[in-house]
């Protein structure tokens, strides 16, 4: 009888285990499906936002038009690093790569802002694809099991989670250089990761270093990727690292010297010295707090992954076990220290977001591989799959951003309870878990109508127009005069002679002045107020635009 009882008990145990396994499997499938739906919704939102911006011919974010104007000048064979003290008081304040990419497109499609936005949008899609590819490689390396969860679904989650991030959504379709920079940087790190795999490849390493240098000449904030890349080379191949450092330093110095000579010193002044701005540490802590609140799940997973790397390094008494993606997450997170600089912003943390998407998959892959040794591996892996879906679903809940009107978005907003929430950017029907944000909302026809009204005024006046945004004058067929934030930066640093511009203002040489945020030196504004009167006010994209005309007498 005892023997029969033990057999029946064992059978019941197997049945219970099978039922538990089936329940976990069903719950895991449900959580993964819900996470996929949420992430796909964010990607659709991103596409709708991009389409809205492509149709809007004016500056959505101040500075887009100046990026386009740089490309127009390059397409004409003209310099973009001019003397700001001389008419037209204009110079670019970024390295040239993004503008060089844009110049042939402007020559082909014309000087339209949608061309710049389309280029950045495409680079964001390429970056998303690189995240997917990297996450798949990392899963295979860590989990040692090519399961559909790790080779298809989780890489897709990583790529979609990148587009779901509020900061990525905000600037992904804008004509700005930051996303192209991160794309080059990420591609360079991926090449280095491939180069230093089981069979080291000098060619892949050379390509990776070249891409990192290209990222640096796209935007200076690529220093985080350069630190991660050269650090990884140092850990794995010290001789290669020294050689790459020397060659990169020589190439960089040669390019900078050539640009400086060709522009009579204006490249260094405008790209380097002008970007040494005033700093507010309180803004840095606020930005970090917001980033942690918005990306908490991926940040925690990435910190655990980095800690795991550090523990492996301690056990091995070597830095070689540290992955390049751990380094990139650390250096990308450290880049947030610069967000307190005037003119900076939370977009400086986009590299950390890209790295966190990859590190999260790496952590899950390691857990999956570790569970293979368990006697109940199938149960534990079902539980891990359930946890995976829950993690990405929870991350999606932190990234809420969507228009709150319309058939689709209105219904979703009502479903998740934000339809009646205060707008994150009044008066537009838009909700963003980041809080107040000037980016992310969709535009309406009244915005474009206001822009065209300003353009008509510019066309009607005689002479050049002093404008705080470039698209008005470009669309009116007039010269682009001034780059306001650049003038303000140089003036605050004592590096700008404003005498010629003030003399022209006193002579009322400009047919009109367009203000949006008054980002000009104080003495310049005072001269304008003495010689021009406030004639027209327009509301566009939530901002008040003022047109000032020549004063009488």
mmCIF file of N, CA and C in Angstrom, residues 33 56 96 106 131 138 177 209-210 219 300 329 334-335 345 376 399 408 440 468 477:
data_model
loop_
_atom_site.group_PDB
_atom_site.id
_atom_site.type_symbol
_atom_site.label_atom_id
_atom_site.label_comp_id
_atom_site.label_asym_id
_atom_site.label_seq_id
_atom_site.Cartn_x
_atom_site.Cartn_y
_atom_site.Cartn_z
ATOM 1 N N UNK A 33 2.492 39.444 -25.240
ATOM 2 C CA UNK A 33 1.601 40.005 -26.255
ATOM 3 C C UNK A 33 1.188 41.428 -25.883
ATOM 4 N N UNK A 56 4.932 70.215 -42.041
ATOM 5 C CA UNK A 56 5.006 71.558 -41.463
ATOM 6 C C UNK A 56 6.261 72.251 -41.979
ATOM 7 N N UNK A 96 30.605 69.426 -38.902
ATOM 8 C CA UNK A 96 29.936 69.483 -40.206
ATOM 9 C C UNK A 96 29.266 68.219 -40.732
ATOM 10 N N UNK A 106 19.585 68.334 -50.165
ATOM 11 C CA UNK A 106 19.040 69.660 -50.441
ATOM 12 C C UNK A 106 19.220 70.002 -51.915
ATOM 13 N N UNK A 131 20.067 48.490 -32.856
ATOM 14 C CA UNK A 131 19.739 48.028 -31.500
ATOM 15 C C UNK A 131 19.170 46.613 -31.555
ATOM 16 N N UNK A 138 23.718 39.808 -28.498
ATOM 17 C CA UNK A 138 24.010 39.712 -27.068
ATOM 18 C C UNK A 138 23.239 38.560 -26.435
ATOM 19 N N UNK A 177 21.070 67.207 -35.296
ATOM 20 C CA UNK A 177 22.211 66.313 -35.509
ATOM 21 C C UNK A 177 22.357 65.230 -34.441
ATOM 22 N N UNK A 209 36.435 52.386 -35.127
ATOM 23 C CA UNK A 209 37.087 53.629 -34.717
ATOM 24 C C UNK A 209 36.742 54.757 -35.690
ATOM 25 N N UNK A 210 36.719 54.456 -36.990
ATOM 26 C CA UNK A 210 36.370 55.473 -37.993
ATOM 27 C C UNK A 210 34.952 56.000 -37.761
ATOM 28 N N UNK A 219 28.612 65.572 -33.740
ATOM 29 C CA UNK A 219 28.285 66.379 -32.563
ATOM 30 C C UNK A 219 29.276 66.012 -31.468
ATOM 31 N N UNK A 300 17.195 50.116 -14.160
ATOM 32 C CA UNK A 300 17.469 49.111 -13.117
ATOM 33 C C UNK A 300 18.077 47.855 -13.737
ATOM 34 N N UNK A 329 26.650 52.236 -21.451
ATOM 35 C CA UNK A 329 25.599 52.676 -20.544
ATOM 36 C C UNK A 329 26.170 53.598 -19.470
ATOM 37 N N UNK A 334 26.743 59.126 -17.756
ATOM 38 C CA UNK A 334 27.581 60.231 -17.271
ATOM 39 C C UNK A 334 27.408 61.480 -18.130
ATOM 40 N N UNK A 335 27.049 61.299 -19.412
ATOM 41 C CA UNK A 335 26.825 62.443 -20.286
ATOM 42 C C UNK A 335 25.713 63.338 -19.758
ATOM 43 N N UNK A 345 20.112 69.678 -22.979
ATOM 44 C CA UNK A 345 18.781 69.152 -22.677
ATOM 45 C C UNK A 345 18.823 67.662 -22.428
ATOM 46 N N UNK A 376 14.347 22.337 -12.836
ATOM 47 C CA UNK A 376 13.036 22.777 -13.311
ATOM 48 C C UNK A 376 13.217 23.943 -14.293
ATOM 49 N N UNK A 399 6.352 55.462 -20.097
ATOM 50 C CA UNK A 399 6.650 56.295 -21.269
ATOM 51 C C UNK A 399 5.416 56.887 -21.934
ATOM 52 N N UNK A 408 -8.369 57.194 -33.103
ATOM 53 C CA UNK A 408 -7.489 56.203 -32.471
ATOM 54 C C UNK A 408 -6.915 56.720 -31.164
ATOM 55 N N UNK A 440 6.612 67.092 -29.259
ATOM 56 C CA UNK A 440 5.821 65.868 -29.228
ATOM 57 C C UNK A 440 4.384 66.014 -29.680
ATOM 58 N N UNK A 468 14.741 85.488 -35.671
ATOM 59 C CA UNK A 468 15.219 84.533 -34.672
ATOM 60 C C UNK A 468 15.090 83.090 -35.161
ATOM 61 N N UNK A 477 12.588 83.980 -49.399
ATOM 62 C CA UNK A 477 13.608 84.253 -50.393
ATOM 63 C C UNK A 477 14.601 85.323 -49.979
#
